[in-house]
Each structure stands twice: as structure tokens, then as C-alpha cells.
Amino acid sequence: IGQLTQNTDVLKRFCTPSAFEFFQKSTPHVNAAYNRLYTQAVQVLKTQVTGNEIRAFVAIKFAYSVVFLDSGASGSQAEEDLNSDIKVLELFRVKSDAVAKGSVFANSCPKCGAAQKDNLSAICVYCQAPLNDPTLDWVVADMIDLKDLPANP
């Protein structure tokens, strides 16, 4: 979505500020959209606890095809073959006694539990709490290729 709309703000809810900044800088605009996107496998590769920080490295294997969008009225052209890839998400959370009342991934505020409208805000529209608070919910810290996963991150 961020690539297609040239607006990566949709990622703010799910990322740490540093990951969001990285995605914002590294997302080129492409006149393309996913035609098909299939999750094939999800596997926790490793976890790491350092002080009060918890990190989980989760591999996601997926298949997709892309539709290249024409800027004119002539339509679009879809790839005929499915592509396959594996990415690793580094998820981050801070140990805390706080109890989440919702989940940003379920489109509700982890602090007050209120359902969030379909917008790009990283702040709860009701209680003004940040939706990407790692003391209340997992947030994406990074996305890397499987081959680039360090042995001991």
C-alpha cells in the first residue's frame, strides 16, 4: 500500500519510529499492486531477551503476483507467474506489567481498547495514546531478508 500510494504513513501504527523512518526512506514509488498475495508459512526463528526488551524474529514465506498499472486508460498487465519470497520481521516489545486492552493488529487501541477508525493515525482517536507503544503490544522493529539474519542479533 505504501509503495502504491507513495504514502507509508499506514505503517506508523505497526512500527517503531526508527523502523518507520527506514521504511519511509526505502519505499520507492512503483505503479504496481499485488494481484495475489498468499501466506505460505510463518515460523518463529528465534527470540532474544536483553534486560527488559524482548525481540522475536519471525520468518514469513509468501507467494505473490504483481499487476503493473498503466497511467493511461488502457488498463494493466499482470505477471503470469507467482513469485515466492521469505522475509523476516523483527518484532519488539518491552517487558511491562501493563495489560493491553486491545491490539493494534486487531485495529483497536492497546491502552483503552477502543476500535480505531480506518485512518493512518498512530495515535488513538479517543485516549490519545500511541498505538505503537511497545509496552502494550508488539511492534515491527525491522524487516530483513532471511539470508541477512544475524546468527546472534
XYZ file of C-alpha atoms in Angstrom:
153
model
C 0.000 0.000 0.000
C 2.804 2.382 0.900
C 4.508 1.784 -2.441
C 1.366 2.245 -4.484
C 0.092 5.385 -2.779
C 3.534 6.899 -2.117
C 2.309 7.209 1.472
C 3.978 4.981 4.025
C 2.003 6.535 6.910
C -0.131 3.371 7.033
C 2.895 1.648 8.614
C 3.131 4.048 11.599
C 0.724 2.009 13.706
C 2.793 -1.138 13.459
C 6.415 0.031 13.627
C 8.908 1.567 15.949
C 9.757 5.153 14.927
C 13.169 4.066 13.599
C 11.659 1.239 11.514
C 9.033 3.616 10.146
C 11.738 6.093 9.153
C 13.652 3.300 7.379
C 10.532 2.072 5.513
C 9.645 5.635 4.568
C 13.089 6.234 3.030
C 13.384 2.833 1.342
C 9.923 2.511 -0.235
C 10.123 3.529 -3.878
C 7.005 4.502 -5.785
C 6.069 1.766 -8.222
C 2.968 1.737 -10.392
C 2.137 -1.766 -9.270
C -0.091 -3.582 -6.842
C -0.264 -7.127 -5.531
C -2.725 -9.108 -7.624
C -2.456 -12.162 -5.383
C -0.731 -12.448 -2.023
C -0.611 -15.784 -0.222
C 0.996 -16.503 3.134
C 2.553 -19.948 2.871
C 4.306 -20.353 6.210
C 5.073 -18.421 9.381
C 7.802 -19.560 11.760
C 9.380 -18.040 14.850
C 13.106 -18.399 14.195
C 14.443 -17.128 17.499
C 13.725 -14.893 20.436
C 16.070 -12.682 22.381
C 15.656 -11.111 25.807
C 18.020 -8.314 26.812
C 17.152 -6.521 30.024
C 13.518 -5.531 29.656
C 13.468 -5.798 25.856
C 12.069 -8.813 24.031
C 12.692 -9.435 20.348
C 11.190 -12.153 18.192
C 12.399 -12.943 14.699
C 9.542 -14.317 12.596
C 10.033 -15.696 9.079
C 7.142 -15.267 6.682
C 7.147 -17.228 3.442
C 4.748 -15.811 0.884
C 3.844 -16.021 -2.787
C 2.576 -13.151 -4.871
C 1.939 -11.820 -8.326
C 2.013 -8.206 -9.314
C -0.188 -6.089 -11.567
C 1.672 -3.272 -13.281
C -0.659 -0.316 -13.575
C -0.686 1.857 -16.659
C -1.073 5.561 -16.140
C -3.464 5.738 -19.104
C -6.937 4.298 -19.514
C -5.682 1.196 -21.306
C -5.705 -0.963 -18.180
C -2.973 -3.011 -16.572
C -0.796 -6.055 -17.119
C -0.467 -8.865 -14.572
C 2.517 -11.158 -14.117
C 1.630 -14.667 -15.182
C 3.801 -16.484 -12.646
C 3.705 -16.429 -8.879
C 6.840 -15.142 -7.180
C 7.960 -16.501 -3.825
C 9.975 -14.847 -1.086
C 10.842 -15.111 2.601
C 11.156 -12.050 4.809
C 11.996 -11.895 8.496
C 10.150 -9.470 10.731
C 11.917 -8.377 13.880
C 9.156 -7.804 16.414
C 9.903 -5.772 19.525
C 8.203 -5.488 22.896
C 9.186 -4.062 26.275
C 8.519 -6.146 29.390
C 5.822 -4.376 31.343
C 3.190 -5.040 33.966
C 0.730 -3.072 31.826
C -2.157 -5.143 30.473
C -3.229 -4.427 26.906
C -6.960 -3.898 26.417
C -6.763 -4.261 22.649
C -4.294 -4.847 19.848
C -3.125 -2.548 17.115
C -3.133 -5.588 14.807
C -6.858 -6.042 15.558
C -7.421 -2.321 14.860
C -8.113 -1.448 18.482
C -6.187 0.675 20.950
C -3.952 -1.383 23.270
C -4.421 1.201 26.049
C -8.191 1.847 26.124
C -9.467 -0.936 23.853
C -11.452 1.418 21.607
C -11.960 0.381 17.996
C -9.936 2.571 15.669
C -11.365 4.109 12.548
C -9.740 3.191 9.269
C -7.219 6.013 9.219
C -3.472 6.422 9.214
C -3.094 7.852 12.692
C -0.581 6.303 15.053
C -2.462 7.914 17.978
C -5.736 6.630 19.457
C -8.583 8.929 18.452
C -10.168 8.502 21.915
C -7.444 8.422 24.591
C -4.583 9.924 22.525
C -2.237 7.033 23.454
C 0.334 5.944 20.872
C -0.862 2.824 19.050
C 2.680 1.589 18.539
C 3.585 1.503 22.252
C 5.945 -1.470 22.750
C 4.971 -1.705 26.446
C 1.448 -2.711 25.366
C 1.842 -4.511 22.034
C 4.388 -5.970 19.663
C 5.723 -3.538 17.065
C 7.814 -4.147 13.961
C 11.399 -3.061 14.530
C 12.810 -4.220 11.182
C 12.198 -6.356 8.107
C 15.158 -8.208 6.646
C 15.902 -10.923 4.127
C 16.366 -14.384 5.617
C 19.929 -14.536 4.291
C 20.754 -11.342 6.224
C 19.550 -12.623 9.598
C 22.481 -12.384 12.009
C 23.404 -15.550 13.910
C 23.180 -13.690 17.221
C 21.275 -10.434 16.732
